[in-house]
Amino acid sequence: MIEQLIVKFHDHIVGTLALTPDNRLCVFQYDTAWLADGFSISPLELPLKSGSFIAKPLPFAGNFGIFEDSLPDGYGRYLLHKALAKEGIDDSSLSSLDRLSIVGSEGMGALTYEPARKTNIKNDIVDFDILQTRALEVLKERQDTDAGLLLYKSGNSGGARPKAVFSDSEGHWLVKFRHHYDPLNIGAMEYLYNERARICGIDVPDFKLINGKYFASRRFDRLKSGERVHVATAGALLGISLNEPVLDYSNLLALTGYLTQKAEDVEEMYRRMIFNYLTDNKDDHCKNFSFLVTKDNDSKWRWRLAPAYDLTLCSEGYNGEHATSVNGSGRPSLSDFITLGKKIKITEKRCHEIIDKTVDGCGTLLRYKI
């Protein structure tokens, strides 16, 4: 069992992560040098100050939300289970530190963990048709030989759908594949949603459709140079688990205002809320909204809203409703949207302007009338 990890950002030590004596809870402490020149990696949970922080038992099984972000979930967690089983390891016996050690420097975002557990599963397969076929085979329990390969190719990314990370002359990308329950045109559908989101004025990363069927989105956790960007999901920042759909857009709007201190970012989150409801994207859970840290021209670290992602048709949702409610309602009316906007200091006139522009921009994707 790993007893302590060094958490790094761009080869600078952020702090140390250990376990309480009973091995149940994580303990984090910032490095002295990081306290002088760094930033809080999770302002609500781990403010930038000296001393030890002890994680809560729930909702992340004794881990901190920001480090939970580094771990694979959904598809990646399934692959990790399969890959470790082939090595005779029961992943249920692993601590959070053990899991982060497996991620090492191969995770999403900018945080890396040492010592890293070395693996021999790297592979240079870049044929997306082959990766799609193998992903479906593993998901359908037809084979588990390629679980390690697929885990490596996924970059330990989250979400339920199979994914792979790759780089080309244009930059760094995340490409998505079909799950066995997805329609054949799922990639083209996500491409259309991103086109329409951009027309609505929503900030989305560059995207493309590969081989006419695989949706690829430019990674916002990597600069074109390859430099890593610190990213945190709303779930990690607010301490909300993906398994508990208790989030309301009022929480997201308040978090956006608190972190970024920018009215335009708050309006952007409001616009995404409207778009998700109008287009029936019920997969608007706490890990599908993120924030990132960049340096401004004054060399100060600043939080800002990350580009939108995972925009596509998802009619089933959580018991038929969105993962994130509006003003406490899973089936909101126009008054709910206006009330929520006014609470966050968006004027009623401006709320109507954003709603009207989004309605017009959705085009044929419009599935909900406010």
Short mmCIF file of C-alpha atoms in Angstrom, two decimals:
data_model
loop_
_atom_site.label_atom_id
_atom_site.label_comp_id
_atom_site.label_asym_id
_atom_site.label_seq_id
_atom_site.Cartn_x
_atom_site.Cartn_y
_atom_site.Cartn_z
CA MET A 1 0.00 0.00 0.00
CA ILE A 2 1.25 3.48 -0.90
CA GLU A 3 1.77 5.49 2.30
CA GLN A 4 2.46 8.92 0.80
CA LEU A 5 2.31 10.67 -2.56
CA ILE A 6 3.95 13.83 -3.79
CA VAL A 7 1.46 15.95 -5.76
CA LYS A 8 3.07 18.02 -8.52
CA PHE A 9 2.13 20.70 -11.04
CA HIS A 10 4.58 21.34 -13.89
CA ASP A 11 7.32 19.58 -11.88
CA HIS A 12 6.71 21.90 -8.92
CA ILE A 13 5.71 20.23 -5.67
CA VAL A 14 2.19 21.25 -4.69
CA GLY A 15 2.06 19.21 -1.50
CA THR A 16 1.95 15.77 0.05
CA LEU A 17 -0.97 13.37 0.25
CA ALA A 18 -1.09 10.66 2.89
CA LEU A 19 -3.60 8.57 4.86
CA THR A 20 -4.80 8.79 8.43
CA PRO A 21 -3.45 6.03 10.72
CA ASP A 22 -6.56 3.92 10.14
CA ASN A 23 -6.04 4.21 6.33
CA ARG A 24 -9.57 5.53 5.87
CA LEU A 25 -9.14 9.23 5.09
CA CYS A 26 -6.72 11.24 2.97
CA VAL A 27 -4.61 13.98 4.52
CA PHE A 28 -3.15 16.80 2.39
CA GLN A 29 -0.63 19.52 3.18
CA TYR A 30 0.65 22.23 0.84
CA ASP A 31 4.39 22.54 0.30
CA THR A 32 5.97 25.68 1.79
CA ALA A 33 7.28 26.91 -1.55
CA TRP A 34 3.87 26.36 -3.17
CA LEU A 35 2.21 28.44 -0.45
CA ALA A 36 4.45 31.34 -1.49
CA ASP A 37 4.09 31.19 -5.26
CA GLY A 38 1.27 28.79 -6.14
CA PHE A 39 -2.53 28.81 -6.08
CA SER A 40 -5.27 26.89 -4.31
CA ILE A 41 -5.93 23.77 -6.34
CA SER A 42 -9.47 23.64 -4.90
CA PRO A 43 -10.46 26.92 -3.20
CA LEU A 44 -13.44 25.67 -1.17
CA GLU A 45 -11.95 22.36 -0.05
CA LEU A 46 -8.21 23.15 0.05
CA PRO A 47 -7.69 26.90 0.54
CA LEU A 48 -4.10 28.05 0.12
CA LYS A 49 -2.88 27.99 3.70
CA SER A 50 -0.54 26.00 5.91
CA GLY A 51 -1.58 23.04 8.02
CA SER A 52 -3.11 19.67 7.32
CA PHE A 53 -6.45 19.09 5.63
CA ILE A 54 -8.36 15.88 6.37
CA ALA A 55 -10.87 14.65 3.78
CA LYS A 56 -14.43 13.78 4.72
CA PRO A 57 -15.59 10.15 4.61
CA LEU A 58 -18.23 11.05 2.01
CA PRO A 59 -18.88 11.46 -0.84
CA PHE A 60 -15.48 10.35 -2.19
CA ALA A 61 -14.70 7.46 0.17
CA GLY A 62 -12.22 9.49 2.16
CA ASN A 63 -10.58 11.25 -0.78
CA PHE A 64 -10.56 14.93 -1.71
CA GLY A 65 -12.71 15.92 -4.68
CA ILE A 66 -9.84 17.50 -6.62
CA PHE A 67 -7.80 14.27 -6.49
CA GLU A 68 -10.88 12.20 -7.27
CA ASP A 69 -10.99 14.17 -10.54
CA SER A 70 -7.67 12.58 -11.51
CA LEU A 71 -9.10 9.09 -11.21
CA PRO A 72 -10.97 7.37 -14.03
CA ASP A 73 -14.68 6.76 -13.57
CA GLY A 74 -17.34 5.01 -15.60
CA TYR A 75 -15.63 3.43 -18.60
CA GLY A 76 -12.12 4.05 -17.25
CA ARG A 77 -12.94 2.54 -13.85
CA TYR A 78 -14.31 -0.56 -15.58
CA LEU A 79 -11.13 -0.90 -17.64
CA LEU A 80 -8.95 -0.45 -14.56
CA HIS A 81 -10.85 -3.22 -12.81
CA LYS A 82 -10.31 -5.55 -15.79
CA ALA A 83 -6.64 -4.65 -16.25
CA LEU A 84 -5.80 -5.15 -12.56
CA ALA A 85 -7.73 -8.41 -12.41
CA LYS A 86 -5.46 -9.79 -15.13
CA GLU A 87 -2.54 -9.03 -12.79
CA GLY A 88 -4.27 -10.79 -9.91
CA ILE A 89 -5.09 -7.54 -8.11
CA ASP A 90 -8.49 -6.90 -6.53
CA ASP A 91 -9.04 -3.19 -7.15
CA SER A 92 -11.54 -3.00 -4.28
CA SER A 93 -8.57 -3.42 -1.92
CA LEU A 94 -6.76 -0.34 -3.28
CA SER A 95 -6.68 2.94 -1.40
CA SER A 96 -7.14 6.31 -3.08
CA LEU A 97 -3.37 6.76 -2.95
CA ASP A 98 -2.84 3.41 -4.68
CA ARG A 99 -5.20 4.48 -7.47
CA LEU A 100 -3.56 7.87 -7.87
CA SER A 101 -0.17 6.17 -8.05
CA ILE A 102 -1.48 4.09 -10.97
CA VAL A 103 -2.55 7.31 -12.70
CA GLY A 104 0.87 8.88 -12.07
CA SER A 105 1.46 11.44 -14.81
CA GLU A 106 -1.03 9.95 -17.28
CA GLY A 107 -4.21 11.58 -16.03
CA MET A 108 -6.32 14.45 -17.27
CA GLY A 109 -5.56 17.95 -16.01
CA ALA A 110 -2.19 19.08 -14.69
CA LEU A 111 -1.73 17.30 -11.36
CA THR A 112 0.69 14.37 -11.29
CA TYR A 113 1.51 11.90 -8.54
CA GLU A 114 4.79 10.34 -7.38
CA PRO A 115 5.81 7.61 -6.92
CA ALA A 116 3.96 6.35 -9.96
CA ARG A 117 3.21 2.66 -10.40
CA LYS A 118 4.91 1.62 -13.63
CA THR A 119 2.89 -0.34 -16.17
CA ASN A 120 3.74 -1.98 -19.47
CA ILE A 121 0.45 -1.43 -21.27
CA LYS A 122 1.44 1.41 -23.62
CA ASN A 123 0.61 0.79 -27.23
CA ASP A 124 0.76 2.95 -30.33
CA ILE A 125 -2.47 1.74 -31.95
CA VAL A 126 -4.15 4.78 -33.50
CA ASP A 127 -6.66 3.05 -35.77
CA PHE A 128 -9.96 4.28 -34.34
CA ASP A 129 -11.98 1.50 -35.94
CA ILE A 130 -9.81 -1.05 -34.13
CA LEU A 131 -10.13 0.80 -30.82
CA GLN A 132 -13.91 1.04 -31.26
CA THR A 133 -14.19 -2.69 -31.92
CA ARG A 134 -12.01 -3.62 -28.96
CA ALA A 135 -13.84 -1.25 -26.65
CA LEU A 136 -17.18 -2.87 -27.49
CA GLU A 137 -15.72 -6.33 -27.05
CA VAL A 138 -14.44 -5.50 -23.56
CA LEU A 139 -17.67 -3.73 -22.57
CA LYS A 140 -19.71 -6.73 -23.71
CA GLU A 141 -17.45 -9.06 -21.67
CA ARG A 142 -16.29 -10.85 -24.82
CA GLN A 143 -12.63 -10.35 -23.89
CA ASP A 144 -10.49 -8.48 -21.38
CA THR A 145 -7.10 -8.82 -23.06
CA ASP A 146 -7.20 -5.22 -24.27
CA ALA A 147 -8.46 -3.62 -21.04
CA GLY A 148 -5.00 -2.25 -20.17
CA LEU A 149 -4.46 -0.91 -23.68
CA LEU A 150 -7.83 0.82 -23.71
CA LEU A 151 -7.24 2.30 -20.25
CA TYR A 152 -3.93 3.76 -21.42
CA LYS A 153 -5.44 5.12 -24.63
CA SER A 154 -8.30 6.73 -22.66
CA GLY A 155 -5.88 8.89 -20.67
CA ASN A 156 -7.79 7.92 -17.49
CA SER A 157 -10.64 10.16 -18.67
CA GLY A 158 -14.07 10.10 -17.10
CA GLY A 159 -17.54 9.40 -18.42
CA ALA A 160 -19.42 6.30 -19.47
CA ARG A 161 -18.53 6.27 -23.16
CA PRO A 162 -15.25 4.80 -24.50
CA LYS A 163 -12.62 7.44 -25.27
CA ALA A 164 -9.06 7.82 -26.48
CA VAL A 165 -6.59 10.68 -26.33
CA PHE A 166 -4.34 11.44 -29.28
CA SER A 167 -2.24 14.21 -30.76
CA ASP A 168 -1.71 15.34 -34.34
CA SER A 169 -0.29 18.37 -36.13
CA GLU A 170 -3.32 20.39 -35.04
CA GLY A 171 -2.99 19.72 -31.33
CA HIS A 172 -4.25 17.39 -28.60
CA TRP A 173 -7.63 15.71 -28.84
CA LEU A 174 -10.11 13.49 -27.03
CA VAL A 175 -12.04 11.19 -29.36
CA LYS A 176 -15.22 9.39 -28.35
CA PHE A 177 -16.49 5.99 -29.42
CA ARG A 178 -19.89 4.34 -29.21
CA HIS A 179 -21.04 2.42 -26.18
CA HIS A 180 -23.00 -0.68 -27.14
CA TYR A 181 -26.28 1.08 -26.21
CA ASP A 182 -25.52 4.21 -28.28
CA PRO A 183 -27.09 4.87 -31.69
CA LEU A 184 -24.80 4.46 -34.69
CA ASN A 185 -24.83 8.21 -35.37
CA ILE A 186 -23.86 9.29 -31.84
CA GLY A 187 -20.66 10.96 -33.10
CA ALA A 188 -22.44 12.94 -35.79
CA MET A 189 -25.10 13.94 -33.26
CA GLU A 190 -22.52 15.36 -30.85
CA TYR A 191 -20.89 17.21 -33.75
CA LEU A 192 -24.24 18.84 -34.59
CA TYR A 193 -24.83 19.78 -30.95
CA ASN A 194 -21.45 21.50 -30.78
CA GLU A 195 -22.13 23.35 -34.02
CA ARG A 196 -25.41 24.64 -32.64
CA ALA A 197 -23.91 25.46 -29.24
CA ARG A 198 -21.32 27.64 -30.95
CA ILE A 199 -24.06 29.42 -32.92
CA CYS A 200 -25.80 30.09 -29.60
CA GLY A 201 -22.67 31.83 -28.36
CA ILE A 202 -21.43 29.01 -26.14
CA ASP A 203 -17.68 28.54 -25.83
CA VAL A 204 -16.85 25.03 -27.07
CA PRO A 205 -13.40 23.63 -27.89
CA ASP A 206 -12.46 23.05 -31.52
CA PHE A 207 -14.06 19.82 -32.72
CA LYS A 208 -14.10 17.54 -35.73
CA LEU A 209 -15.64 14.32 -36.99
CA ILE A 210 -13.12 11.60 -37.80
CA ASN A 211 -13.94 8.95 -40.40
CA GLY A 212 -17.41 10.44 -40.52
CA LYS A 213 -18.39 8.92 -37.16
CA TYR A 214 -15.95 9.60 -34.30
CA PHE A 215 -16.44 12.90 -32.51
CA ALA A 216 -13.16 14.52 -31.44
CA SER A 217 -12.82 17.58 -29.22
CA ARG A 218 -9.67 19.59 -28.62
CA ARG A 219 -8.42 19.06 -25.07
CA PHE A 220 -8.64 22.22 -22.99
CA ASP A 221 -6.43 20.65 -20.31
CA ARG A 222 -3.50 20.86 -22.74
CA LEU A 223 -2.06 23.85 -24.57
CA LYS A 224 -0.87 23.32 -28.14
CA SER A 225 2.68 23.17 -26.77
CA GLY A 226 1.63 20.26 -24.60
CA GLU A 227 1.75 22.27 -21.38
CA ARG A 228 -0.74 20.91 -18.87
CA VAL A 229 -3.59 23.06 -17.52
CA HIS A 230 -5.08 22.64 -14.06
CA VAL A 231 -8.76 21.72 -14.36
CA ALA A 232 -11.38 20.98 -11.70
CA THR A 233 -14.94 19.78 -12.18
CA ALA A 234 -17.85 21.42 -10.38
CA GLY A 235 -18.39 18.14 -8.54
CA ALA A 236 -14.85 18.16 -7.18
CA LEU A 237 -15.01 21.83 -6.18
CA LEU A 238 -18.40 21.53 -4.48
CA GLY A 239 -17.84 18.08 -2.98
CA ILE A 240 -20.70 16.48 -4.90
CA SER A 241 -20.61 12.92 -6.16
CA LEU A 242 -21.66 11.93 -9.65
CA ASN A 243 -23.87 9.29 -8.01
CA GLU A 244 -25.96 11.90 -6.21
CA PRO A 245 -27.78 14.26 -8.61
CA VAL A 246 -28.38 17.01 -6.05
CA LEU A 247 -26.89 19.88 -8.05
CA ASP A 248 -28.94 22.92 -9.05
CA TYR A 249 -27.91 25.49 -11.64
CA SER A 250 -28.06 28.07 -8.85
CA ASN A 251 -25.01 26.27 -7.36
CA LEU A 252 -23.19 26.37 -10.70
CA LEU A 253 -23.95 30.04 -11.27
CA ALA A 254 -22.84 30.97 -7.76
CA LEU A 255 -19.66 28.89 -8.10
CA THR A 256 -18.87 30.53 -11.43
CA GLY A 257 -19.24 34.01 -9.97
CA TYR A 258 -17.18 33.15 -6.90
CA LEU A 259 -14.28 31.56 -8.79
CA THR A 260 -14.01 33.75 -11.87
CA GLN A 261 -15.34 37.10 -10.65
CA LYS A 262 -16.45 37.68 -14.24
CA ALA A 263 -20.00 38.56 -15.25
CA GLU A 264 -19.41 37.18 -18.76
CA ASP A 265 -18.54 33.74 -17.32
CA VAL A 266 -21.72 33.79 -15.22
CA GLU A 267 -23.74 34.61 -18.34
CA GLU A 268 -21.96 31.79 -20.17
CA MET A 269 -23.03 29.29 -17.49
CA TYR A 270 -26.58 30.66 -17.71
CA ARG A 271 -26.51 30.16 -21.49
CA ARG A 272 -25.36 26.55 -21.08
CA MET A 273 -28.23 25.90 -18.70
CA ILE A 274 -30.72 27.17 -21.27
CA PHE A 275 -29.09 25.19 -24.08
CA ASN A 276 -29.08 21.92 -22.13
CA TYR A 277 -32.77 22.22 -21.35
CA LEU A 278 -33.82 23.38 -24.81
CA THR A 279 -31.94 20.53 -26.54
CA ASP A 280 -32.82 17.78 -24.02
CA ASN A 281 -29.26 17.18 -22.86
CA LYS A 282 -30.17 15.67 -19.50
CA ASP A 283 -26.60 14.48 -18.91
CA ASP A 284 -25.77 17.82 -17.26
CA HIS A 285 -24.25 16.32 -14.12
CA CYS A 286 -21.64 17.80 -11.79
CA LYS A 287 -18.64 16.41 -13.69
CA ASN A 288 -19.79 17.90 -17.00
CA PHE A 289 -18.93 21.44 -15.92
CA SER A 290 -15.32 22.42 -15.29
CA PHE A 291 -13.12 25.36 -14.37
CA LEU A 292 -9.46 25.91 -15.17
CA VAL A 293 -6.55 27.98 -13.93
CA THR A 294 -4.44 30.22 -16.17
CA LYS A 295 -1.97 33.04 -15.64
CA ASP A 296 -3.12 36.52 -16.61
CA ASN A 297 -0.90 39.20 -18.11
CA ASP A 298 -0.10 40.35 -14.58
CA SER A 299 1.32 36.85 -13.89
CA LYS A 300 -1.39 36.11 -11.35
CA TRP A 301 -3.21 32.79 -11.33
CA ARG A 302 -6.90 33.14 -12.22
CA TRP A 303 -9.81 30.71 -12.33
CA ARG A 304 -12.09 30.82 -15.35
CA LEU A 305 -14.89 28.76 -16.79
CA ALA A 306 -13.64 25.93 -19.00
CA PRO A 307 -15.21 25.40 -22.44
CA ALA A 308 -18.42 23.40 -22.60
CA TYR A 309 -18.25 19.66 -23.31
CA ASP A 310 -20.41 16.53 -23.44
CA LEU A 311 -23.14 18.38 -25.32
CA THR A 312 -25.40 15.87 -27.03
CA LEU A 313 -28.89 14.42 -26.97
CA CYS A 314 -29.60 12.56 -23.73
CA SER A 315 -33.34 12.09 -23.31
CA GLU A 316 -33.28 9.51 -20.51
CA GLY A 317 -31.35 11.46 -17.92
CA TYR A 318 -31.91 10.63 -14.26
CA ASN A 319 -35.39 9.16 -13.83
CA GLY A 320 -36.43 11.12 -16.88
CA GLU A 321 -35.15 14.44 -15.55
CA HIS A 322 -31.99 16.49 -15.84
CA ALA A 323 -29.12 15.72 -13.49
CA THR A 324 -29.07 19.39 -12.54
CA SER A 325 -32.30 21.17 -11.61
CA VAL A 326 -33.31 24.79 -12.23
CA ASN A 327 -34.48 26.73 -9.20
CA GLY A 328 -35.20 23.40 -7.53
CA SER A 329 -37.31 22.07 -10.41
CA GLY A 330 -36.52 19.23 -12.79
CA ARG A 331 -39.22 20.55 -15.13
CA PRO A 332 -38.66 24.32 -14.95
CA SER A 333 -40.87 27.05 -16.38
CA LEU A 334 -39.82 30.37 -17.83
CA SER A 335 -40.24 31.97 -14.41
CA ASP A 336 -37.73 29.50 -12.93
CA PHE A 337 -35.09 30.48 -15.48
CA ILE A 338 -35.76 34.20 -14.94
CA THR A 339 -35.77 33.84 -11.14
CA LEU A 340 -32.43 32.05 -11.23
CA GLY A 341 -30.89 34.69 -13.48
CA LYS A 342 -32.05 37.55 -11.27
CA LYS A 343 -30.65 35.81 -8.18
CA ILE A 344 -27.20 35.95 -9.74
CA LYS A 345 -27.56 39.62 -10.77
CA ILE A 346 -28.51 39.09 -14.43
CA THR A 347 -31.29 41.53 -15.29
CA GLU A 348 -34.63 40.17 -16.44
CA LYS A 349 -34.14 41.89 -19.80
CA ARG A 350 -30.75 40.24 -20.25
CA CYS A 351 -32.20 36.84 -19.27
CA HIS A 352 -34.78 37.15 -22.04
CA GLU A 353 -32.08 38.18 -24.52
CA ILE A 354 -29.97 35.12 -23.72
CA ILE A 355 -32.98 32.80 -23.85
CA ASP A 356 -34.21 34.21 -27.18
CA LYS A 357 -30.78 33.97 -28.80
CA THR A 358 -30.38 30.39 -27.59
CA VAL A 359 -33.82 29.40 -28.84
CA ASP A 360 -32.96 30.79 -32.28
CA GLY A 361 -29.53 29.17 -32.31
CA CYS A 362 -30.77 25.68 -31.43
CA GLY A 363 -32.52 25.31 -34.78
CA THR A 364 -33.69 21.72 -35.38
CA LEU A 365 -32.29 20.63 -32.00
CA LEU A 366 -35.03 22.51 -30.15
CA ARG A 367 -36.90 19.92 -28.08
CA TYR A 368 -38.19 21.93 -25.13
CA LYS A 369 -40.26 25.09 -25.07
CA ILE A 370 -39.86 27.60 -22.29
#
